[in-house]
Coordinates of C-alpha atoms in Angstrom, one line a residue:
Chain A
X1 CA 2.0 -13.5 18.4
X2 CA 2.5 -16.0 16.2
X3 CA 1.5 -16.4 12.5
X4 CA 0.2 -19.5 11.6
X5 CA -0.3 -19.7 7.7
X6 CA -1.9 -23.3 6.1
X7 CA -2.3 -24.5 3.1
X8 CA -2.3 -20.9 1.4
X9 CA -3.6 -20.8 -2.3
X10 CA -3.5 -17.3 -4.3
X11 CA -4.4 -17.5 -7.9
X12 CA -4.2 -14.9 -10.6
X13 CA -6.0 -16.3 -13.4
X14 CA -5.2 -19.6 -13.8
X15 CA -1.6 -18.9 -12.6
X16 CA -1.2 -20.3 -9.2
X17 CA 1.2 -17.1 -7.4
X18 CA 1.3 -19.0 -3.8
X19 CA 0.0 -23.3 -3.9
X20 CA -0.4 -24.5 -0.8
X21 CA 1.9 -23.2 1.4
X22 CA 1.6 -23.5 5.3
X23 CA 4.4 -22.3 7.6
X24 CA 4.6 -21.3 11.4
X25 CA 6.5 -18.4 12.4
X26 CA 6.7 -18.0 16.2
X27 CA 7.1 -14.9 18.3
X28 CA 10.8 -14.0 18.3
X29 CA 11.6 -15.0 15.4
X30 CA 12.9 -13.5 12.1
X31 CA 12.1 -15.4 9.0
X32 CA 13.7 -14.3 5.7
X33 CA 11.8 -15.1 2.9
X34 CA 14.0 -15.6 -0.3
X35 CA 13.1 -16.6 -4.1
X36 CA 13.2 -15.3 -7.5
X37 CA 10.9 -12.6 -8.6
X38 CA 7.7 -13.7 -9.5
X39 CA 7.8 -16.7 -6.8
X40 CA 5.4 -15.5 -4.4
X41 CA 7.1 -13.6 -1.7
X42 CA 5.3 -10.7 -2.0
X43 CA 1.6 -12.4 -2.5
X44 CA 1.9 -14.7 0.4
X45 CA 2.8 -11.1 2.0
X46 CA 0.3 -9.4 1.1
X47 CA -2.7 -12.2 2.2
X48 CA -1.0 -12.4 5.8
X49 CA -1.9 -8.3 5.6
X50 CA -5.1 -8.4 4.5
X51 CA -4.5 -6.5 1.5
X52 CA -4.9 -9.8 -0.8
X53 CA -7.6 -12.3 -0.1
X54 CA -6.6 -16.1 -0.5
X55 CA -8.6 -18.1 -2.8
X56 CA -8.0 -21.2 0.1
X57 CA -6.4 -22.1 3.1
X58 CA -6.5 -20.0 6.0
X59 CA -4.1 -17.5 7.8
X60 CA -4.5 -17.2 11.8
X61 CA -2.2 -14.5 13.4
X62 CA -2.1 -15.1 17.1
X63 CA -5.9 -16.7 17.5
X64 CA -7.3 -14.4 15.3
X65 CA -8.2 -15.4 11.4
X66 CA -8.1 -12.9 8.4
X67 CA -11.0 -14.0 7.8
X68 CA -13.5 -12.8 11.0
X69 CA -11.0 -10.3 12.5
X70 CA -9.3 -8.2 9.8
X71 CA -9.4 -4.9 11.8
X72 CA -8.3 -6.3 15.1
X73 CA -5.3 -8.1 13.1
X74 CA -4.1 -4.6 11.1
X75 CA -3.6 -3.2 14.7
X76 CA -0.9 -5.8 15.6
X77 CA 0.4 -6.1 12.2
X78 CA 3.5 -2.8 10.7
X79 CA 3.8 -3.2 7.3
X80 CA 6.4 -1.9 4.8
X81 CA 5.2 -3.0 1.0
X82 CA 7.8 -3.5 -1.6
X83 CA 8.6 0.0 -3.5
X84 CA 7.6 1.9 0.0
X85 CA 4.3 3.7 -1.4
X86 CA 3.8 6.9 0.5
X87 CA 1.9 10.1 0.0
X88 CA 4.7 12.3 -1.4
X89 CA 3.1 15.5 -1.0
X90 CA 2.9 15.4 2.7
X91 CA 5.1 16.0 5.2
X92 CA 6.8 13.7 7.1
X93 CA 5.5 14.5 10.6
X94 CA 2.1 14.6 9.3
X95 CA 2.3 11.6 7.7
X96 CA 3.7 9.9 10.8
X97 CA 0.9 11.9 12.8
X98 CA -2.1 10.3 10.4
X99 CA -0.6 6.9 11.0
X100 CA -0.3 7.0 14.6
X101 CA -4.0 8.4 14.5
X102 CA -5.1 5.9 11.9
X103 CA -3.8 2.9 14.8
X104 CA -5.3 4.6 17.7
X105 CA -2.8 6.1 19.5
X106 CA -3.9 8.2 22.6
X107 CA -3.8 11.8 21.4
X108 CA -1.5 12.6 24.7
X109 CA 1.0 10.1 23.0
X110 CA 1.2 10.7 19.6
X111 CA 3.6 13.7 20.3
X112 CA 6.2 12.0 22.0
X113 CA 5.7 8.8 19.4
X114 CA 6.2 10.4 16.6
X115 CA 9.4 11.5 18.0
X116 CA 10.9 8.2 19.0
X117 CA 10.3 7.2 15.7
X118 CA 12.0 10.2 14.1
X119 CA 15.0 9.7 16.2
X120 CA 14.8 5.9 15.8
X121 CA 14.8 5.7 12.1
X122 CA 17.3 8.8 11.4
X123 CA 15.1 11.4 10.6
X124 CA 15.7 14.0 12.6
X125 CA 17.1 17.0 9.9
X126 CA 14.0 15.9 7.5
X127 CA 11.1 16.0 9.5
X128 CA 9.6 18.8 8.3
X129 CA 10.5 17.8 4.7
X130 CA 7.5 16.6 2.4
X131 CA 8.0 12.4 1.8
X132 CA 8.6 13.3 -1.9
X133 CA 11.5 15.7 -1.5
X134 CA 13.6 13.1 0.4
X135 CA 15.8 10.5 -1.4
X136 CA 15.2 7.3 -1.7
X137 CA 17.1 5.9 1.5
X138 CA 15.0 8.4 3.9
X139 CA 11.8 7.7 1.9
X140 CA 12.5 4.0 3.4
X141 CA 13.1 5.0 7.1
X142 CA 9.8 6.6 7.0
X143 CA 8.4 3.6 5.7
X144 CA 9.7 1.9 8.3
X145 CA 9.3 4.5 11.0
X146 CA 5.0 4.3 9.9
X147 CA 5.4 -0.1 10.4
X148 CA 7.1 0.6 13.6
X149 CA 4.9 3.5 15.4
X150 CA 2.3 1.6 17.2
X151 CA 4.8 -0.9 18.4
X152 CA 2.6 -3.9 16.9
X153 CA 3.9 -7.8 17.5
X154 CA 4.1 -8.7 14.2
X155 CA 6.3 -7.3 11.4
X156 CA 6.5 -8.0 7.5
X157 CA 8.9 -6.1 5.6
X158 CA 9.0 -6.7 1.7
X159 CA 12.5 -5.4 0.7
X160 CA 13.2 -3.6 3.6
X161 CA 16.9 -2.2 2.5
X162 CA 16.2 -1.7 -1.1
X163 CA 17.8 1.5 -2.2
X164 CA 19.2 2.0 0.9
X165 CA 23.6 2.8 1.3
X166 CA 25.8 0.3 3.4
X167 CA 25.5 2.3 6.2
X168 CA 22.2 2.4 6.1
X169 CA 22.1 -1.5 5.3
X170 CA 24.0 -2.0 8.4
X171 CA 21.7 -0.1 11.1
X172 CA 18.4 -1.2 9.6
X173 CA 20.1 -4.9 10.0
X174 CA 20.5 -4.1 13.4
X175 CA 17.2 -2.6 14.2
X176 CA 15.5 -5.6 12.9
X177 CA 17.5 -7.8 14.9
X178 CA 17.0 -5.6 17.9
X179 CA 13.1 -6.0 17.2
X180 CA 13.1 -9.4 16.2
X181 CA 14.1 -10.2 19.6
X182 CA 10.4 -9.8 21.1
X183 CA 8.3 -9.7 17.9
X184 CA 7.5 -12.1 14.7
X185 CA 9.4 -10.8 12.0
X186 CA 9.2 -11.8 8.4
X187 CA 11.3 -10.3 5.7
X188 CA 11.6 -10.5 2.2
X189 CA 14.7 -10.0 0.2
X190 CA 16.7 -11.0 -2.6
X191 CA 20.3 -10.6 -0.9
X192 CA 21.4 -13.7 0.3
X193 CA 23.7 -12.6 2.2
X194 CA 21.0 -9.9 4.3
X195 CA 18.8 -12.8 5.1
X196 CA 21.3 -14.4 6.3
X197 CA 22.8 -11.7 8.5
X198 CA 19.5 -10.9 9.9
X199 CA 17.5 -14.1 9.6
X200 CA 17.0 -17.0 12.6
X201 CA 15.4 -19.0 9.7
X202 CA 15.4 -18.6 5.9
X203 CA 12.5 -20.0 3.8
X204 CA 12.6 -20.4 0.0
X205 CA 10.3 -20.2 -2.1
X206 CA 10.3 -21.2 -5.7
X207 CA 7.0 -20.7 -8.5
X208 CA 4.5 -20.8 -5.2
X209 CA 5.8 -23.7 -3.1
X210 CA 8.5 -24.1 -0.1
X211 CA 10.9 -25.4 -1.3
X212 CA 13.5 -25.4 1.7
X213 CA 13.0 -24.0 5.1
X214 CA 15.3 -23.8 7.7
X215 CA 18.7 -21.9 9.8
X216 CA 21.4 -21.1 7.2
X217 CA 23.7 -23.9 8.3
X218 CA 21.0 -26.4 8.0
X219 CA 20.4 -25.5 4.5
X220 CA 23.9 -25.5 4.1
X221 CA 24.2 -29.5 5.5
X222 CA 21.5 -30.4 3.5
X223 CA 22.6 -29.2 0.4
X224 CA 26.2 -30.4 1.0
X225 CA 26.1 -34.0 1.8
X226 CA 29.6 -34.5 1.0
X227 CA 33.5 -32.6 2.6
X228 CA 35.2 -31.1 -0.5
X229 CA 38.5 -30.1 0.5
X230 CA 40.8 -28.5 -1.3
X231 CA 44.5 -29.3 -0.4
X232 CA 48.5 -28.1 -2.0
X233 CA 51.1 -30.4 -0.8
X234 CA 54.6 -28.9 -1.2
X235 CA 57.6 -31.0 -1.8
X236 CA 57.2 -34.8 -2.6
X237 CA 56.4 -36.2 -6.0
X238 CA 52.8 -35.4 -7.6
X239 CA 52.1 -39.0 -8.4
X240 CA 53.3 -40.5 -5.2
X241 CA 50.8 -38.2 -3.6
X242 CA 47.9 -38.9 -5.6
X243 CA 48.6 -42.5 -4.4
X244 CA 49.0 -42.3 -1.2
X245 CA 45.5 -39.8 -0.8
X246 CA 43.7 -42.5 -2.9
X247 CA 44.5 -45.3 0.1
X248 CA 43.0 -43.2 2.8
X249 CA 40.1 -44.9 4.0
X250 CA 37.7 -41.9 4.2
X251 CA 38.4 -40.2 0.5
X252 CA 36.4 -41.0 -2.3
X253 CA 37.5 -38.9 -5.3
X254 CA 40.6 -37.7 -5.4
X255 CA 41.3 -34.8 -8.6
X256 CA 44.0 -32.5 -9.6
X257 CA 43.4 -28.9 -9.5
X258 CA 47.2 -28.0 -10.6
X259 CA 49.9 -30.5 -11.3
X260 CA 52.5 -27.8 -11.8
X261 CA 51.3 -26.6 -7.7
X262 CA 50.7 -30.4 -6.3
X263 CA 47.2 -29.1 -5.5
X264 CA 44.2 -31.4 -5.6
X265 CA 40.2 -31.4 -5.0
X266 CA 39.3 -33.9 -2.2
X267 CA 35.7 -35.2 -2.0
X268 CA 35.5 -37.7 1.1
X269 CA 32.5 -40.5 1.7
X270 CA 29.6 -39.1 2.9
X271 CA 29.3 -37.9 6.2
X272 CA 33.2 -38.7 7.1
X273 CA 35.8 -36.0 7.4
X274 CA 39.3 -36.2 5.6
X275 CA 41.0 -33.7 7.3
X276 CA 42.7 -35.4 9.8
X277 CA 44.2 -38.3 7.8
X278 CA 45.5 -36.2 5.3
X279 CA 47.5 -34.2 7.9
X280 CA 48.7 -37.3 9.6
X281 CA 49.9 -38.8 5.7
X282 CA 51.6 -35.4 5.4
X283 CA 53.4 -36.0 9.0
X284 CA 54.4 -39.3 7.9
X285 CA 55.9 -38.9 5.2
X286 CA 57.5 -35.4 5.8
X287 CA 55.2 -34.0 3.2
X288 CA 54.8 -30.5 3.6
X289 CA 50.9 -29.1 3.6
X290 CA 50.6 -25.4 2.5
X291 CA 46.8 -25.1 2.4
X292 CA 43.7 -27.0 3.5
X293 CA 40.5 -25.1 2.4
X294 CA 37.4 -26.3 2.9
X295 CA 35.2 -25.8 0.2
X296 CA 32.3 -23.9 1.7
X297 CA 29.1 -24.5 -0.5
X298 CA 27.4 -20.9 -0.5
X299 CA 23.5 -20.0 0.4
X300 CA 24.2 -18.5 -3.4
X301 CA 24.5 -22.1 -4.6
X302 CA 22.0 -24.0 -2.4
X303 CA 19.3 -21.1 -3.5
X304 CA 20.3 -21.9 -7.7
X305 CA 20.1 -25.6 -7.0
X306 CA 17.0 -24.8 -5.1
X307 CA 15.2 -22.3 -8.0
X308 CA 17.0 -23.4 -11.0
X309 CA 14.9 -25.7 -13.3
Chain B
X1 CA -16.4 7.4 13.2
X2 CA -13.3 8.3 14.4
X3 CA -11.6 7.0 11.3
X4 CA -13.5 8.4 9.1
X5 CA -12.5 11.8 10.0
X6 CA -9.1 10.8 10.1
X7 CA -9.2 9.8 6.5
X8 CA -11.3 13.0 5.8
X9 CA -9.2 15.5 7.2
X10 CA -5.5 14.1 5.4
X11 CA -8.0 14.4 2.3
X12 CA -8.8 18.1 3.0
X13 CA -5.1 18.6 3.9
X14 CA -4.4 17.3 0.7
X15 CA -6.8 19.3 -1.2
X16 CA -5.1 22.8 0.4
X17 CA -1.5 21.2 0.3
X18 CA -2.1 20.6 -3.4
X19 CA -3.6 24.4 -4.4
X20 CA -6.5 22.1 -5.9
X21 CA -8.6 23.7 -2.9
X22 CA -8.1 27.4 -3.5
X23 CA -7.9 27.1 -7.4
X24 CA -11.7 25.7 -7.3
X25 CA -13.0 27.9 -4.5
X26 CA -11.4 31.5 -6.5
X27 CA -13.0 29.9 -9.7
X28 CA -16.1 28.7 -8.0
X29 CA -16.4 32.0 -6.3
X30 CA -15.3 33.9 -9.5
X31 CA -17.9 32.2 -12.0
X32 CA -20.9 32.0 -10.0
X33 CA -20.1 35.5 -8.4
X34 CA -19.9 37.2 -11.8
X35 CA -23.4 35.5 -13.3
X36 CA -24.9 36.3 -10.7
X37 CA -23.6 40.1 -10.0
X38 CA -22.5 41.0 -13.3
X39 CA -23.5 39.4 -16.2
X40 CA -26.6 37.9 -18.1
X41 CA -29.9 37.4 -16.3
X42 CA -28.0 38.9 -13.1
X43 CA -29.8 40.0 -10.0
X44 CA -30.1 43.6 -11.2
X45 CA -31.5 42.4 -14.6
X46 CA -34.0 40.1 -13.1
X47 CA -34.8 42.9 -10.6
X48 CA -36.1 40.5 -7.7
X49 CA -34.4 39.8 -4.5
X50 CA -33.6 36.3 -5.1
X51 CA -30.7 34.0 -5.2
X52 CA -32.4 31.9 -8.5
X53 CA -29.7 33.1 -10.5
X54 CA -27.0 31.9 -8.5
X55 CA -28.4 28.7 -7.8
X56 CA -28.5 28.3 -11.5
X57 CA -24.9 29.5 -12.2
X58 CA -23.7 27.1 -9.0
X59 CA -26.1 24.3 -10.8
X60 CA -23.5 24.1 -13.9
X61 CA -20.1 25.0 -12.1
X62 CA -20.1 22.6 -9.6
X63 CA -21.2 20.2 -12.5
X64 CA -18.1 20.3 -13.8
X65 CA -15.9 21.2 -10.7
X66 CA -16.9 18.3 -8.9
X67 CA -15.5 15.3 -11.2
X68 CA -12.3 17.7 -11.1
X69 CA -12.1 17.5 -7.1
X70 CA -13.1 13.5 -6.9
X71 CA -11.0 12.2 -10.1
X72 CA -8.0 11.9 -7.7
X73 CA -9.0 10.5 -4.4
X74 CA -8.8 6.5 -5.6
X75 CA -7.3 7.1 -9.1
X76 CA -4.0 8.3 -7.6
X77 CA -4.0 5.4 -4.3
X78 CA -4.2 2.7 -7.2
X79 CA -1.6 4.5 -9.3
X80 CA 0.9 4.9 -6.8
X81 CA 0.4 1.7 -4.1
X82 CA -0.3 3.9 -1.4
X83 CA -4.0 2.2 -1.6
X84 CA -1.8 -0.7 -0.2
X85 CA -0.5 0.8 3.0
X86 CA -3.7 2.3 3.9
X87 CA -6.2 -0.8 3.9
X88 CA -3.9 -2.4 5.4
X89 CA -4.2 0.3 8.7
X90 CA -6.9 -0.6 10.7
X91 CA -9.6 1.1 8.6
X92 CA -11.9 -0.9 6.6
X93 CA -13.4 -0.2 3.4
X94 CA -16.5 1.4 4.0
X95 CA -14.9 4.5 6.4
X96 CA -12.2 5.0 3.5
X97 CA -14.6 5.5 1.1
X98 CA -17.0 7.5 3.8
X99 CA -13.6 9.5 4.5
X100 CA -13.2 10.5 0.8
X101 CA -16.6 11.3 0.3
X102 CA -16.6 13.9 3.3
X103 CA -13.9 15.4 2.7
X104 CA -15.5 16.9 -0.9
X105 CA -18.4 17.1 0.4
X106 CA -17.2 19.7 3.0
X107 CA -14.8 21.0 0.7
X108 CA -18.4 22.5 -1.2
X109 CA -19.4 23.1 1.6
X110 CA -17.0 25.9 2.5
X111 CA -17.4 26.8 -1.0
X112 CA -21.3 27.4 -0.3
X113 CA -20.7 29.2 2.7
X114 CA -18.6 31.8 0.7
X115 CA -21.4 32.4 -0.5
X116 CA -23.4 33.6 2.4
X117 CA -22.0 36.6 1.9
X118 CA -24.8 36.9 -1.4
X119 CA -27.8 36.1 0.6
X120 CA -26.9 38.8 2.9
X121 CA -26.7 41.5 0.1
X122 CA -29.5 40.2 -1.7
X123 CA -31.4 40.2 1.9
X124 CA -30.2 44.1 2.3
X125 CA -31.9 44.9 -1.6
X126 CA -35.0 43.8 -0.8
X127 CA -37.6 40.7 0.3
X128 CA -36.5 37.7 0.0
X129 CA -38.4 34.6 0.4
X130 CA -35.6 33.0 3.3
X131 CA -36.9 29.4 2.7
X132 CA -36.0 29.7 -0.6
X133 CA -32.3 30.7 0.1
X134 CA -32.4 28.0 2.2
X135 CA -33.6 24.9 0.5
X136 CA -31.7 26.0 -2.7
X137 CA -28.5 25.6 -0.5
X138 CA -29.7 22.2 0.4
X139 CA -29.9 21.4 -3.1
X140 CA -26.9 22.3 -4.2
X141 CA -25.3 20.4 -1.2
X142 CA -27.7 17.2 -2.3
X143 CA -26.8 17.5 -6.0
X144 CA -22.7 17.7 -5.0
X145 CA -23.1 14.6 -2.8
X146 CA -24.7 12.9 -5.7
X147 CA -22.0 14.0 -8.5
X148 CA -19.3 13.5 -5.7
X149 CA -20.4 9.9 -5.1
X150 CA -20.0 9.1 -8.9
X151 CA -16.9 10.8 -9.0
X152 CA -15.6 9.0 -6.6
X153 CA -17.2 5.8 -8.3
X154 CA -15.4 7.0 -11.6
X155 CA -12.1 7.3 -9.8
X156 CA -12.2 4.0 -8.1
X157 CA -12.6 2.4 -11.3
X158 CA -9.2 2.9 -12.9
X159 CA -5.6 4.3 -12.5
X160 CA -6.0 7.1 -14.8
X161 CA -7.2 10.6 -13.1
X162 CA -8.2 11.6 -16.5
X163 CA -10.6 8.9 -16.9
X164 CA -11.9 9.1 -13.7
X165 CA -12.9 12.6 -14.8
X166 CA -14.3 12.4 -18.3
X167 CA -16.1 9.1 -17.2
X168 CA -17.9 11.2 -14.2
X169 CA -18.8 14.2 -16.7
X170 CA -19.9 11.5 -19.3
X171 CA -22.3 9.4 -16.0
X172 CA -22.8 13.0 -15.0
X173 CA -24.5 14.8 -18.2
X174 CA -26.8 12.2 -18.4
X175 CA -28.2 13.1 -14.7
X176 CA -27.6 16.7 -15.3
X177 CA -29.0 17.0 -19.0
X178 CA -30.0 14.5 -21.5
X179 CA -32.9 12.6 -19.4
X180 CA -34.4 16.0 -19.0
X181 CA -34.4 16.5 -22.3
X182 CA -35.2 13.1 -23.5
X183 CA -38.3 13.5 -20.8
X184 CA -39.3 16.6 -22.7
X185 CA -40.0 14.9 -25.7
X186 CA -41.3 11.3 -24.9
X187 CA -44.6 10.5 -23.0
X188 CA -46.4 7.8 -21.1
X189 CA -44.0 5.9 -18.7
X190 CA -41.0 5.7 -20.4
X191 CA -41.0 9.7 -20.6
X192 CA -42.4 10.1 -16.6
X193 CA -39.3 7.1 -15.7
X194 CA -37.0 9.3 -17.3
X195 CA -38.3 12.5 -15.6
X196 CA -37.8 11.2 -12.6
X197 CA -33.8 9.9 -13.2
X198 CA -33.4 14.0 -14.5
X199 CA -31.2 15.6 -11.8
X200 CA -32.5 18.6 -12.6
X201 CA -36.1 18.5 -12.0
X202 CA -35.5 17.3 -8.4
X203 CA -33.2 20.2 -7.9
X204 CA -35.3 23.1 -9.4
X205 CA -38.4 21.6 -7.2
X206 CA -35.9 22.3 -4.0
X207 CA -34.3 25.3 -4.8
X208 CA -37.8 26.8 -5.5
X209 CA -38.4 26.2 -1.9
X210 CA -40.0 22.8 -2.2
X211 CA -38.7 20.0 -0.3
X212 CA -40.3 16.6 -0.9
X213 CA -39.3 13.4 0.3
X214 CA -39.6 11.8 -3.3
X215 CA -36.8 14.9 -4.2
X216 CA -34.4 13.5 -0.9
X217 CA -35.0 9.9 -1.6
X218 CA -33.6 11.0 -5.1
X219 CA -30.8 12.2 -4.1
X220 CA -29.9 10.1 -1.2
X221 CA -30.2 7.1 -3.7
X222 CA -27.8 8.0 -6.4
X223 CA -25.6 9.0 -3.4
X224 CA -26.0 5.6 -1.7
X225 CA -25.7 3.7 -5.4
X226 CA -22.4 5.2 -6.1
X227 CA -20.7 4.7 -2.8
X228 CA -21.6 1.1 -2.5
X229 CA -20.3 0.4 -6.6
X230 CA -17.3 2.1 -5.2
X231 CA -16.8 -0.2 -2.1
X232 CA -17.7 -3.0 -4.6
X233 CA -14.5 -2.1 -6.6
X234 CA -11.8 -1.7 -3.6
X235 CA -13.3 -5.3 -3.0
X236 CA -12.6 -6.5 -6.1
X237 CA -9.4 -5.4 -6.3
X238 CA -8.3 -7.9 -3.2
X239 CA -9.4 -10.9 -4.7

């Protein structure tokens, strides 16, 4: 099912939390949703679940609109909030039981449900444990096990790993990855580096509005433009170097980094690549090159560019 | 339906879980089973086979055990965020709040029928006017549902369990009290408007065996007033 979200408008007040946003997330597919806090991540969340009402714009999930169908979409729709709020003085396998019963489930199948999910999400040794006895980690695989127990096509996750160890980090990854392959996923997080692991598409968001949508390498272009290389040259004279890098055709700015080393900062033209010319000057002149380091530009960087200001 | 008695049943699970069920049913059963056995105008004292007293004593406790039961059931969603997670199961407003109000309201109920056990000694003492006994268990049931529906309209309102509760004792004492006496000393319309708001004089008309439709329509109003403000507020809190 896919989730078709236009022109989106949440106010709070007079503050505008999400200003007209649209977006289309298609079945099999994993967006991650990054911005700073207070940007709108978890608003534009919460309208796609129902739980918020927009103020304009309308959200369609498959054919169905928040608006006419909110029951039929809550069945398709598993939902872990931010901060994971559960009843902490039940037990999980009750908990897990009034879920599946909440969606439906055929009583002949909740049984053998609420076991996949236990053994899916790790929970094997505290099943019997009430939700407020477990640690924070296991507190999140039951939130995850309740978004994941009716097996619905669409799946938002607000901060799915928070409080969770590497480990941990590491299978949930996976498990979303696994799902994503069949279902809509969108995730919010704030580790760059999660979103990108995980995500077939990263939108961010900044103060309500889009601000870049796309894969991780085409952010990556877009925000680069320009090679930056960064290049030592052993043996041969510092200056001589700097003059002979300055006549290759392709380099724009050439800048020491260390004169002591012979290393210097390359930035070529745009969209041309030095790399090649610089190892051929090297050849020619029996120059010897010790490193060649691109310089990547990070999703870290693209996403301050992006939110700074 | 269905979900309704979903909703119902992980609230009566709670209440047991919690020890909030078996702390009001020994004090319930304690209270009203003392007046009525024991001390003051007791059966023995008023020497008739009737359960007046305990319909009195029942009157006043569930009063103030009701607010005590209700203050949690929205207070505590809102405080913690579970609110969140649950309308966004497939369960619409109107069977949460259904749920919730159930779930107390049967919760009395097997308070009530711990009672039964007082009819049927008061049966073996001497006559006892069985319709009576009867309708003054209807009341009692009518006048929890009312209290329960503003409790649960109390706890809706904010975060705060403890405000949910004084706010319900504060909407409540007006019902259960002060109209009745304002009534008392004011005539014309204004005294006969305010006669009819009194909780009080609807439920002494039932539990003296009298069952009128002006006494259900009562009841069934101020029941149907506070669910709908409650629905009103888990509205307002999603837009």
């Amino acid at each position: 099912m896919d989730i078709i979200v236009e022109n989106l408008t949440k106010k709070f007040g007079t503050q505008r939390a999400v200003d007209n946003v649209s977006f289309i997330v298609k079945t099999g597919e994993v967006l991650g949703f990054l911005g700073p806090n207070g940007a709108g991540k978890t608003t534009t969340m919460r309208a796609i679940t129902t739980f918020l009402t927009p103020n304009e714009g309308t959200i369609k999930i498959g054919n169905l609109s928040i608006y006419d169908h909110p029951d039929e979409i809550k069945k398709h729709i598993g939902y872990l909030p931010e901060n994971n709020p559960l009843y902490q003085d039940m037990p999980v396998i009750d908990y897990l039981k009034f879920t599946a019963e909440l969606y439906g489930i055929e009583k002949s199948k909740i049984k053998s449900k609420i076991l996949e999910m236990v053994n899916l999400c790790g929970l094997e040794g505290e099943k019997h444990k009430k939700i407020g006895e477990l640690s924070k980690g296991y507190q999140q695989r039951v939130g995850l096990a309740q978004a994941l127990i009716h097996d619905p096509e669409v799946l938002i996750f607000d901060e799915p790993t928070a409080g969770l160890d590497p480990n941990q980090i590491v299978e949930i990854r996976k498990l979303i990855k696994k799902i994503g392959k069949e279902k809509t996923v969108i995730l919010s997080s704030h580790i760059l580096a999660e979103v990108e692991a995980t995500c077939d598409r990263i939108m961010i968001i900044n103060k309500g509005k889009i601000v870049a949508d796309g894969t991780s390498e085409e952010l990556r272009k877009h925000a680069q433009g320009k090679e930056i290389l960064k290049i030592t040259i052993e043996d041969g004279d510092v200056n001589e170097i700097f003059k002979a890098l300055q006549k290759i055709d392709s380099i724009e700015v050439v800048d020491f980094i260390d004169k002591n080393l012979n290393s210097f900062e390359i930035q070529s033209k745009p969209e041309m690549s030095s790399k090649k010319a610089i190892f051929k000057m090297c050849v020619e002149k029996a120059w010897t090159l010790t490193e060649l380091t691109p310089f990547e530009t990070k999703l870290e960087d693209i996403f301050r560019e992006l939110t700074m200001n | 339906m269905k979900q309704i008695w979903i909703i119902s049943k992980r609230e009566l699970q709670s209440f047991f879980n919690s020890l909030m069920a078996y702390i009001m049913l020994v004090a319930f059963l304690g209270f009203s089973g003392f007046f009525t056995w024991l001390f003051g105008s007791d059966v023995f004292f008023v020497k008739q086979a009737s359960l007046q007293s305990f319909f009195g004593i029942a009157y006043w406790t569930l009063f103030f055990f009701i607010p005590a039961l209700t203050m949690r059931l929205f207070a505590e969603e809102n405080r913690s965020g579970t609110i969140e997670l649950l309308v966004t199961k497939p369960v619409n407003d109107w069977q949460l709040v259904l749920g919730k109000f159930l779930s107390t309201l049967l919760l009395i109920i097997i308070a009530l029928v711990l009672t039964l056990p007082y009819y049927i000694t008061v049966a073996n003492l001497g006559p006892v006017d069985h319709g009576a006994v009867w309708s003054g268990y209807l009341g009692l049931i009518l006048m929890s549902a009312a209290y329960i529906s503003i409790g649960i309209f109390t706890s809706s309102i904010s975060n705060n369990q403890i405000v949910g509760y004084m706010l319900a004792l504060f909407i409540g004492i007006f019902f259960q009290i002060i109209f009745g006496l304002l009534a008392g000393n004011l005539s014309g319309l204004f005294g006969s408007i305010l006669d009819y708001l009194s909780l009080s004089t609807h439920f002494e008309s039932i539990s003296r065996g009298v069952i009128d439709t002006k006494d259900l329509i009562y009841f069934l109003s101020i029941i149907f007033i506070g669910l709908v403000l409650t629905e009103g507020n888990l509205a307002k809190k999603r837009i």
